[in-house]
mmCIF file of C-alpha atoms and ligand atoms in Angstrom:
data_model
loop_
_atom_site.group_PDB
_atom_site.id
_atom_site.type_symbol
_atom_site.label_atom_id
_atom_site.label_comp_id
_atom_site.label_asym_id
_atom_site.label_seq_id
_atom_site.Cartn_x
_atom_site.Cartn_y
_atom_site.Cartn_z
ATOM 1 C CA UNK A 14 -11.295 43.464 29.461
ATOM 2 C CA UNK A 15 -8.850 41.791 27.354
ATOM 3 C CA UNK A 16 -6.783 38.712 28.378
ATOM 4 C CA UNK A 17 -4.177 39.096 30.940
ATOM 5 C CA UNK A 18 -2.946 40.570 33.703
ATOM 6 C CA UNK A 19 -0.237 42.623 36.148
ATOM 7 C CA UNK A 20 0.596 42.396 39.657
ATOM 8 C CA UNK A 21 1.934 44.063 42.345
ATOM 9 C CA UNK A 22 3.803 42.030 45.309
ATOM 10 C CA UNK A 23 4.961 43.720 47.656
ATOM 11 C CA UNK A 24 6.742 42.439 50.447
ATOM 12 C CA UNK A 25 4.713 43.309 53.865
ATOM 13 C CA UNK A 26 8.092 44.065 55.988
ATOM 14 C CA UNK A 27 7.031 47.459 56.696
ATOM 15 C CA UNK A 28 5.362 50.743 55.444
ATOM 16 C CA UNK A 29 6.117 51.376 51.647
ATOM 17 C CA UNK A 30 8.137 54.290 50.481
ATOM 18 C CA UNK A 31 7.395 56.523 47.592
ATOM 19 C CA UNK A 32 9.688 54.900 45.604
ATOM 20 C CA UNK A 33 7.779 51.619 45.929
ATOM 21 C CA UNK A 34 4.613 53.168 46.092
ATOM 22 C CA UNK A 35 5.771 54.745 42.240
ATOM 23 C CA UNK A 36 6.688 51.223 40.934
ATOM 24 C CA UNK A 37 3.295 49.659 42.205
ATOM 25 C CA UNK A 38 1.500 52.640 40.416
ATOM 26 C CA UNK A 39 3.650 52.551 36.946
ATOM 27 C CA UNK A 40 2.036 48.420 37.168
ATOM 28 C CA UNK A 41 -1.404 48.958 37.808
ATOM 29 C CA UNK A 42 -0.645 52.177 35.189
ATOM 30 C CA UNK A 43 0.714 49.709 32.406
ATOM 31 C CA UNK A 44 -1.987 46.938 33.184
ATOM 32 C CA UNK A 45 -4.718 49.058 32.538
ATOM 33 C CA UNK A 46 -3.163 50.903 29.546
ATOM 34 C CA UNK A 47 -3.371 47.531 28.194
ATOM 35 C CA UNK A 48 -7.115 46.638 28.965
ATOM 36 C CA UNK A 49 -5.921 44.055 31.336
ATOM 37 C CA UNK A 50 -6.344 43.012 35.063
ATOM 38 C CA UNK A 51 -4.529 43.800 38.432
ATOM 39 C CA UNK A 52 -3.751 41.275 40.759
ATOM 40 C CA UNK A 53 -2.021 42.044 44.573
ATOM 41 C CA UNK A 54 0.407 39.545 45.983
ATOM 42 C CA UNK A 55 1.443 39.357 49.583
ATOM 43 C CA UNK A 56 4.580 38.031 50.008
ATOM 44 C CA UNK A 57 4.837 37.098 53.174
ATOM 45 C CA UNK A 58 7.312 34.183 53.829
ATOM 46 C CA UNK A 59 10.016 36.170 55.166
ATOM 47 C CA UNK A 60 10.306 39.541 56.567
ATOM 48 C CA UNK A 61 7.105 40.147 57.994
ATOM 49 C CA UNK A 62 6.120 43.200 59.837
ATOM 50 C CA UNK A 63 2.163 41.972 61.453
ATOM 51 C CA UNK A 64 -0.319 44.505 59.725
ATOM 52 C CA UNK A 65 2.275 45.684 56.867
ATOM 53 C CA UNK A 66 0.102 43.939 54.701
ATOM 54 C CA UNK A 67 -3.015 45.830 55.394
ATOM 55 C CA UNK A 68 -1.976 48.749 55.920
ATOM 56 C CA UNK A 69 0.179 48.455 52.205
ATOM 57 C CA UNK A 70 -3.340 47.787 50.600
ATOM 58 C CA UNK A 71 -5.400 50.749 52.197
ATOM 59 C CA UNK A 72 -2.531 53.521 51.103
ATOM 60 C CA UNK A 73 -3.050 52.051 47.341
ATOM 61 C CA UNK A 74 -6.759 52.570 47.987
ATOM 62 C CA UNK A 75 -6.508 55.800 49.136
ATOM 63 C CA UNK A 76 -4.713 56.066 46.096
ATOM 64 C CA UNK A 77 -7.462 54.970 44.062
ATOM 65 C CA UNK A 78 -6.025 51.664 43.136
ATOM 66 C CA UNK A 79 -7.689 48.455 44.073
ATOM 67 C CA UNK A 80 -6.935 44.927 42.684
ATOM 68 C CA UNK A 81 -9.428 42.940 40.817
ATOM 69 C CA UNK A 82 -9.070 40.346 43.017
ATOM 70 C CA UNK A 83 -8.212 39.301 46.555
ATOM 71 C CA UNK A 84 -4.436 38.876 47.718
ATOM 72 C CA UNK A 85 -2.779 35.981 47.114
ATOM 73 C CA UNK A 86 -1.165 35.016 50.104
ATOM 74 C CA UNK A 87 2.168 33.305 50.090
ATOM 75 C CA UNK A 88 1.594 32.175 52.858
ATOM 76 C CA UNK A 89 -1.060 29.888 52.412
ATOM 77 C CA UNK A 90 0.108 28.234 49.332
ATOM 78 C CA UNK A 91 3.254 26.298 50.828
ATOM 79 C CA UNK A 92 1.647 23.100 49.455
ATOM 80 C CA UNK A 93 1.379 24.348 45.752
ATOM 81 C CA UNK A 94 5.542 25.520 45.884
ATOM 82 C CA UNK A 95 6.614 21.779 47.377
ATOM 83 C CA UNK A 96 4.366 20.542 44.603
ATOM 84 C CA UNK A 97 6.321 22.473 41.918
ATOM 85 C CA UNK A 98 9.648 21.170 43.523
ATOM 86 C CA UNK A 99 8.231 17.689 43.559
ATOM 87 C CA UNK A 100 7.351 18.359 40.020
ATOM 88 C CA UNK A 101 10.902 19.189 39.389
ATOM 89 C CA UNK A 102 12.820 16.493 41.386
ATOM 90 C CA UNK A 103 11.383 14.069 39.342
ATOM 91 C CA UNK A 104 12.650 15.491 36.202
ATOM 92 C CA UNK A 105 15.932 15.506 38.173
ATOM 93 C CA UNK A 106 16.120 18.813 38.521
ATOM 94 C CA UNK A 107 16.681 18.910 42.210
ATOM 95 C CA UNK A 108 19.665 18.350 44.728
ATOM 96 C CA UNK A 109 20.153 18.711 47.969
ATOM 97 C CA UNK A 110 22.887 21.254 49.539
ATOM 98 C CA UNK A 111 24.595 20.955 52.412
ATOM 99 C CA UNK A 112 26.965 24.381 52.313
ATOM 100 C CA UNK A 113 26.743 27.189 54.869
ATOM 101 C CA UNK A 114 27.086 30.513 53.158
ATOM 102 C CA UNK A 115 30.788 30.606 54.446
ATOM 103 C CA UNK A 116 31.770 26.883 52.647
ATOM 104 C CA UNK A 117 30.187 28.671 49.545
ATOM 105 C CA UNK A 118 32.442 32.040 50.117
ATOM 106 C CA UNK A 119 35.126 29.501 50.469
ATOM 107 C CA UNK A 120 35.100 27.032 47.816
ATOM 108 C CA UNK A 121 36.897 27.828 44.428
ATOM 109 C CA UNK A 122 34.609 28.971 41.863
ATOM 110 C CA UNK A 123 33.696 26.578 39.203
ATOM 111 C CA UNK A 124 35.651 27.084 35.832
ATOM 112 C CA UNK A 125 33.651 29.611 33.882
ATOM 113 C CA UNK A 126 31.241 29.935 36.265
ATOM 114 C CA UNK A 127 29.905 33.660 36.708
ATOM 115 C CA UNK A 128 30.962 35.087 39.681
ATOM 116 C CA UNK A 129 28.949 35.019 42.672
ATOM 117 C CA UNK A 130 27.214 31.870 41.478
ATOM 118 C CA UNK A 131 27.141 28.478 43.368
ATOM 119 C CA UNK A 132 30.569 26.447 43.122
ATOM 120 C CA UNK A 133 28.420 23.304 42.607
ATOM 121 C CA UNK A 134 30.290 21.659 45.854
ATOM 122 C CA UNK A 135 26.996 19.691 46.551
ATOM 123 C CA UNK A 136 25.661 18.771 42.845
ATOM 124 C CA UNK A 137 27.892 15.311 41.851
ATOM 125 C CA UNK A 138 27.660 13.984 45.726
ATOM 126 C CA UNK A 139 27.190 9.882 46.063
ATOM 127 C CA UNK A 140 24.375 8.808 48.069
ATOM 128 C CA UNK A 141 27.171 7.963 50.825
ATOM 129 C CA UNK A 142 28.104 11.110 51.129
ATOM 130 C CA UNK A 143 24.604 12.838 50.918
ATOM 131 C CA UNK A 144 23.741 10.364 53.765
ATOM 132 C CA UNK A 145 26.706 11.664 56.015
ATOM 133 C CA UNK A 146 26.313 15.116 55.180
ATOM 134 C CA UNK A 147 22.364 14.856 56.001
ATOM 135 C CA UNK A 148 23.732 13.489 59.449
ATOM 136 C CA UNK A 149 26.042 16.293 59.840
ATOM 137 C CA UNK A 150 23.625 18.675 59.301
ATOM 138 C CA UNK A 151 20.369 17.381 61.514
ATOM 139 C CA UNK A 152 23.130 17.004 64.463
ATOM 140 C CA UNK A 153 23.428 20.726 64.171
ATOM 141 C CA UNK A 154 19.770 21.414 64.010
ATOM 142 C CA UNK A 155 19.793 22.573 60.301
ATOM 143 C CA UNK A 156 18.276 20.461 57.250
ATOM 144 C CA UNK A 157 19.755 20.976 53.691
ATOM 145 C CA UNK A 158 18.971 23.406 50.761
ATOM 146 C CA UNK A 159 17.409 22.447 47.663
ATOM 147 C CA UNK A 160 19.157 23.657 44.860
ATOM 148 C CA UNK A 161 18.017 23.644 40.776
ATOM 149 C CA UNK A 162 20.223 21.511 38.852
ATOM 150 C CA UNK A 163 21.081 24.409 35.965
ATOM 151 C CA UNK A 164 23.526 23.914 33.306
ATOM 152 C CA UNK A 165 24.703 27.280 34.047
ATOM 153 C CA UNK A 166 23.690 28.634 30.523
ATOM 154 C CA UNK A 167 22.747 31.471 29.558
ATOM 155 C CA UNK A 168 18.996 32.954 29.555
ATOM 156 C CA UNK A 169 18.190 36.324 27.773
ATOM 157 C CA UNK A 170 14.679 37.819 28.182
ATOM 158 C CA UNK A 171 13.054 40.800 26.595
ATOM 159 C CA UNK A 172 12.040 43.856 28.825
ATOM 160 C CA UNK A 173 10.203 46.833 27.381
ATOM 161 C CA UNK A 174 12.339 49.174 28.513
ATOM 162 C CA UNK A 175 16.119 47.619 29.050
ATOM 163 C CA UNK A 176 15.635 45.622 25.868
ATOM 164 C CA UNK A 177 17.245 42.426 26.271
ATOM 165 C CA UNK A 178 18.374 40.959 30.012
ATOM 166 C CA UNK A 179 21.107 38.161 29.295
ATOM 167 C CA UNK A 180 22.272 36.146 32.640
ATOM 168 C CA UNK A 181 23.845 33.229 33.545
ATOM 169 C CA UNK A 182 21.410 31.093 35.396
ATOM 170 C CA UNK A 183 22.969 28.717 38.579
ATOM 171 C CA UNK A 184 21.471 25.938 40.921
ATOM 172 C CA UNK A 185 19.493 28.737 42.302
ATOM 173 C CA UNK A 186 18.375 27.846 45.550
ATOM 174 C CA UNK A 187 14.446 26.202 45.182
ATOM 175 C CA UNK A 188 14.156 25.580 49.240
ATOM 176 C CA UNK A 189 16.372 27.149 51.739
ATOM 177 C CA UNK A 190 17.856 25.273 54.393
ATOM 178 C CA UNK A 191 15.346 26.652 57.351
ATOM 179 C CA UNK A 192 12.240 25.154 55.127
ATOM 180 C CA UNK A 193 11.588 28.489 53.879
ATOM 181 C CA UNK A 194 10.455 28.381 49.837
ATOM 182 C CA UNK A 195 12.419 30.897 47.897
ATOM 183 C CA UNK A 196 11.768 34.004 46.250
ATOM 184 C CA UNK A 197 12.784 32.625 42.705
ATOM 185 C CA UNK A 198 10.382 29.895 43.004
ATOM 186 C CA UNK A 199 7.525 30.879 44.922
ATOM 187 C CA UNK A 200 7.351 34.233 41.770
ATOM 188 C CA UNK A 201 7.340 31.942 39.229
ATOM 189 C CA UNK A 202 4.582 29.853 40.519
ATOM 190 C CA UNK A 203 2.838 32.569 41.735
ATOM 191 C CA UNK A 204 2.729 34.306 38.596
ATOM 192 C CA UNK A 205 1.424 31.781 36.451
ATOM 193 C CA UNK A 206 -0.940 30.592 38.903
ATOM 194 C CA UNK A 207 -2.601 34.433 38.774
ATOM 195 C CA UNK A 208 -2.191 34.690 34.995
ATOM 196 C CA UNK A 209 0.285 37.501 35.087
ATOM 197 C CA UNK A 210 1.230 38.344 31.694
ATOM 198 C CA UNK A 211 3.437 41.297 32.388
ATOM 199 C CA UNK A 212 5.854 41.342 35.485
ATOM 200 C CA UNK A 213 6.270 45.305 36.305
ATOM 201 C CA UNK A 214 8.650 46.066 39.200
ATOM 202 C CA UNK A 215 12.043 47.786 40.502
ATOM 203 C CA UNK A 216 14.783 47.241 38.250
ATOM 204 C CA UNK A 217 16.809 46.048 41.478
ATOM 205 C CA UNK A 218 15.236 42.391 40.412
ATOM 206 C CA UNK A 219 16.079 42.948 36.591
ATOM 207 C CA UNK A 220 18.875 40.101 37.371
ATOM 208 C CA UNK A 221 16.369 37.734 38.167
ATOM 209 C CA UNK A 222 14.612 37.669 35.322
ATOM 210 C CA UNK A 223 16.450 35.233 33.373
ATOM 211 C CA UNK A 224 16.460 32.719 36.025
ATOM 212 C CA UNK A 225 12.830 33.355 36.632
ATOM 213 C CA UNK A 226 12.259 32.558 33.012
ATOM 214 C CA UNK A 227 14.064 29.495 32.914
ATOM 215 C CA UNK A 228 12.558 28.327 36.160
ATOM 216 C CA UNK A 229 8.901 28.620 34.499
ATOM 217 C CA UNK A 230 10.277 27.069 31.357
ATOM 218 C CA UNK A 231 11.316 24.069 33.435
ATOM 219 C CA UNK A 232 8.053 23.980 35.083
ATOM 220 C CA UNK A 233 6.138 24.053 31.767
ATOM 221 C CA UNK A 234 4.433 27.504 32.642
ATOM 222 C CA UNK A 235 3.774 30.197 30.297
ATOM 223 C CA UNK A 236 6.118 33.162 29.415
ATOM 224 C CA UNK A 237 5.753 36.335 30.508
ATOM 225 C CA UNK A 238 6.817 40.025 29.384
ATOM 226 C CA UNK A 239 9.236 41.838 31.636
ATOM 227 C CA UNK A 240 9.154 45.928 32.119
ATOM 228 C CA UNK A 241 11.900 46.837 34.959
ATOM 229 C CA UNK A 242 11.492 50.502 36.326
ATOM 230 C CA UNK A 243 13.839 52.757 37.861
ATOM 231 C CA UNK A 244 14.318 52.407 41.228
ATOM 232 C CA UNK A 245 13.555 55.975 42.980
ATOM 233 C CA UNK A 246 17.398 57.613 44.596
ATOM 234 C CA UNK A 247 17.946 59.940 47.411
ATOM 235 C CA UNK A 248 20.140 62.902 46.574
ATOM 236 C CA UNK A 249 23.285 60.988 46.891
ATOM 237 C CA UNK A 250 22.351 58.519 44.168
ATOM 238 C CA UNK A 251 21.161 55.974 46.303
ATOM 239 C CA UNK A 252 18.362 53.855 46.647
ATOM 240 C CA UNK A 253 15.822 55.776 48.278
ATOM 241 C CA UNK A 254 15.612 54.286 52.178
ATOM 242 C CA UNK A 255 13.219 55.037 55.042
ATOM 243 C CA UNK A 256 15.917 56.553 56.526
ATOM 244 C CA UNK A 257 16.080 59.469 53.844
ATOM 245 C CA UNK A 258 13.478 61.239 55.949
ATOM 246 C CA UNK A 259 9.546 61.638 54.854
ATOM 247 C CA UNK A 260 9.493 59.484 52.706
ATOM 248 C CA UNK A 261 5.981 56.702 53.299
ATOM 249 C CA UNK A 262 2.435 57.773 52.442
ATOM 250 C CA UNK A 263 1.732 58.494 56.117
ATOM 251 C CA UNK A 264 4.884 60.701 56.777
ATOM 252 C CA UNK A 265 3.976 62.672 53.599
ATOM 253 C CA UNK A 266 0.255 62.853 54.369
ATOM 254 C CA UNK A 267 1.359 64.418 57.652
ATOM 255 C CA UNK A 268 3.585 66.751 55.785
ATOM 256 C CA UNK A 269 0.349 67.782 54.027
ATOM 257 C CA UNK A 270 0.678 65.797 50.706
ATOM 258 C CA UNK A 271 -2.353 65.204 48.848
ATOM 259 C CA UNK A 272 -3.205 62.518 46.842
ATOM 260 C CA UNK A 273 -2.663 64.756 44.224
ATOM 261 C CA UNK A 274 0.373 65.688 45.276
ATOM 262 C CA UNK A 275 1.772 61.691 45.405
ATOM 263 C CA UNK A 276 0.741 61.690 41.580
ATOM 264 C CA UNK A 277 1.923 65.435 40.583
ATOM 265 C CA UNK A 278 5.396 64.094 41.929
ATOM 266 C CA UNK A 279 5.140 60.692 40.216
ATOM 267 C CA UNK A 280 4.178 62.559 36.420
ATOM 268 C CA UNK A 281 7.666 65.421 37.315
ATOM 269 C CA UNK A 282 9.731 61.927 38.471
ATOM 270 C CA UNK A 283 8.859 60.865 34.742
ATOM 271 C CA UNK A 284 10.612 64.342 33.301
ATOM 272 C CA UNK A 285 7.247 66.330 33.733
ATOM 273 C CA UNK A 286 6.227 67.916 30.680
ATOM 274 C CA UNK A 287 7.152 65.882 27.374
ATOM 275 C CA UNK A 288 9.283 67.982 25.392
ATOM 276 C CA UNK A 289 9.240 65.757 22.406
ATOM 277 C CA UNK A 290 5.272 66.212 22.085
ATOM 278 C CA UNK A 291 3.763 68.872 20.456
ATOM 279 C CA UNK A 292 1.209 69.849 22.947
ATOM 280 C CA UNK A 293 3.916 69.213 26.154
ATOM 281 C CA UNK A 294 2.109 65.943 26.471
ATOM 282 C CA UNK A 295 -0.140 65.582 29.694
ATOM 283 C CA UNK A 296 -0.907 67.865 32.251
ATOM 284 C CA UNK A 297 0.413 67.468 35.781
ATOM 285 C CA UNK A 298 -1.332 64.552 36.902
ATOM 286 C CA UNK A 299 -3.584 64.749 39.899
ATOM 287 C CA UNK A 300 -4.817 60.880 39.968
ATOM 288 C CA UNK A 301 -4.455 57.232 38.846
ATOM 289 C CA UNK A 302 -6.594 57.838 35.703
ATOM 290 C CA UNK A 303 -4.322 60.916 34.954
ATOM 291 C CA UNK A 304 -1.629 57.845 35.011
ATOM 292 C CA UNK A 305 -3.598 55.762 32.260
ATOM 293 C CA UNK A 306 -3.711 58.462 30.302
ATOM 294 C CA UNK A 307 -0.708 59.847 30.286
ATOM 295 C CA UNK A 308 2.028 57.334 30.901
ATOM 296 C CA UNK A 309 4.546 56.652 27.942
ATOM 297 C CA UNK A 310 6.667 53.899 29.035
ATOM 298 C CA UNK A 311 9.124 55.023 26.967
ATOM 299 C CA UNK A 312 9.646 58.169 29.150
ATOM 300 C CA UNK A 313 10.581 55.928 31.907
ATOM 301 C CA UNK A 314 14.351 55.570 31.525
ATOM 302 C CA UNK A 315 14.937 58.894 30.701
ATOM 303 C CA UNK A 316 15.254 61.173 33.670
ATOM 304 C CA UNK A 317 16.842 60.218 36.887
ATOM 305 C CA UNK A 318 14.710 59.491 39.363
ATOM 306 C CA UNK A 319 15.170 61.366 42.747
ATOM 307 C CA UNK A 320 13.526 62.192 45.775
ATOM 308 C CA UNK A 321 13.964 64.753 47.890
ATOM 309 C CA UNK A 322 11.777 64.757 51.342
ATOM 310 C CA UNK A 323 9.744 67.335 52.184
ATOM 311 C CA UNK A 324 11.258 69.653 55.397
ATOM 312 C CA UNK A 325 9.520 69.137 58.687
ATOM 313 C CA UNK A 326 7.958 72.705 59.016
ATOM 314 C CA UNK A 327 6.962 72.061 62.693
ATOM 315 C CA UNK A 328 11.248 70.967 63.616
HETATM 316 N N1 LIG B 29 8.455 41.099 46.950
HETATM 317 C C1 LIG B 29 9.458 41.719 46.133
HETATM 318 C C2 LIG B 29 9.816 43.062 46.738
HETATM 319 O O1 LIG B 29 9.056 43.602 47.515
HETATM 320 C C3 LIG B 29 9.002 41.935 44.699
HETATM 321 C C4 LIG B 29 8.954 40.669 43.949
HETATM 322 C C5 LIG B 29 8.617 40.813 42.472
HETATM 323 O O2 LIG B 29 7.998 41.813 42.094
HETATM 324 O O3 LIG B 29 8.973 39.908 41.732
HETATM 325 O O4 LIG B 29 10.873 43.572 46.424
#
């Protein structure tokens, strides 16, 4: 196998949908397309639903998709993520916050700054007022943030499909203010830790991959290549929700979906038949090695991508 690798990290808050079940396919799909290995990630610092985890695993091997490795587990690496944010406080990269999410809604926006991002309210503080603030804070129960000290520039990356991702990237939040590591952070670490050499996952995060890039440039870790997938919609456009009706593994197994049938509706969300090819490019697929064989990234952003549940015959 050649050098390199993809992932799939799902959060374990509850049963995966098709939609997600697609993107964690179109991964392991594009990983092995390019000779390389497939790594799982359990993200598990927030939202967890107690078995979610397991349970996410055994519908990808029923799917015929099993990672090279075991998990990593978020969980157990909380020592590794205050190590990167030690690593970055001494480069003076770090501050700590003391806004609620309503003093941030609140404060005027920086000049220039992109909207949305922080107001810097907590970056040019003197130790004085750090030390009240601190006080403030641990007499309501609540420690601060850790924020990145950014220069708000911009980052562009390259994805395979979007082409180029340009964002603004803020004093993202490194640590939140109940102790929990953040998303931004605990990726980028996580990433380069398992060797990941191509992120694939739901465009939804697109966004983030700018700041994710910066944050591993400021930690000295590799860079990586981005492909961002269409999310899956439900009739109205939206993103597809549990609430949309049969829409996990289980609930379609139960409807009588094979797996077959998960991967014959994963090649027609891709626009089916290729027009453009000669031969109507691959048949129907039927299983994950139909995938290998017959997925053409470039395909991906063509069609729109929606799912429509399968009736309950029995109601
Ligand atoms: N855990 C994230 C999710 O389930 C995905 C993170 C990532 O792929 O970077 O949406």
């Amino acid at each position: 196998m050649r050098a390199g690798a993809g992932r799939y990290a799902p959060s374990p808050s509850g049963d995966l949908h098709i939609g997600n079940i697609r993107t964690g396919v179109l991964a392991y799909a594009r990983a092995r397309q390019q000779g390389q290995r497939f790594l799982w990630r359990v993200e598990d610092l927030d939202r967890v639903r107690p078995g979610a985890a397991e349970s996410q695993r055994a519908v990808f091997a029923d799917l015929g998709i099993v990672p090279d490795d075991d998990p990593l587990v978020q969980s157990a690496r909380l020592d590794v993520y205050a190590e990167a944010i030690a690593r970055l406080d001494e480069a003076g990269l770090v501050y700590e916050c003391y806004c609620s999410r309503k003093d941030i809604q609140q404060a005027p926006s920086a000049p220039h700054a992109p909207p949305g991002a922080y107001p810097g309210t907590c970056r040019d503080l003197s130790e004085q007022e750090r030390t009240e603030r601190r006080a403030t804070l641990a007499a309501a129960g609540r420690r601060p943030a850790l924020r990145l000290r950014s220069e708000n520039r911009e980052v562009t990356v390259a994805d395979a499909l979007l082409g180029t991702i340009t964002a603004p990237v803020d004093d993202v939040v490194l640590r939140r203010g109940d102790g929990v590591f953040a998303y931004n952070l605990t990726v980028v670490v996580d990433d380069a830790a398992s060797g990941i050499t191509e992120v694939v996952r739901g465009d939804d995060l697109a966004s983030s991959a700018p700041r994710q890039a910066r944050l591993a440039e400021l930690l000295d870790l590799p860079e990586q290549a981005w492909l961002h997938v269409p999310l899956v919609l439900n009739e109205s456009g939206s993103r597809l929700a549990k609430r949309d009706g049969a829409v996990t593994y289980e609930q379609l197994r139960a409807r009588g979906w094979t797996v077959a049938d998960v991967y014959g509706w994963i090649w027609e969300s891709l626009g089916g038949p290729d027009p453009t090819s000669a031969t109507g490019g691959s048949a129907r697929w039927r299983s994950i090695e139909d995938v290998i064989a017959g997925l053409d990234v470039a395909r991906l952003g063509s069609v729109p991508t929606v799912f429509v549940p399968p009736a309950d015959d029995a109601a």
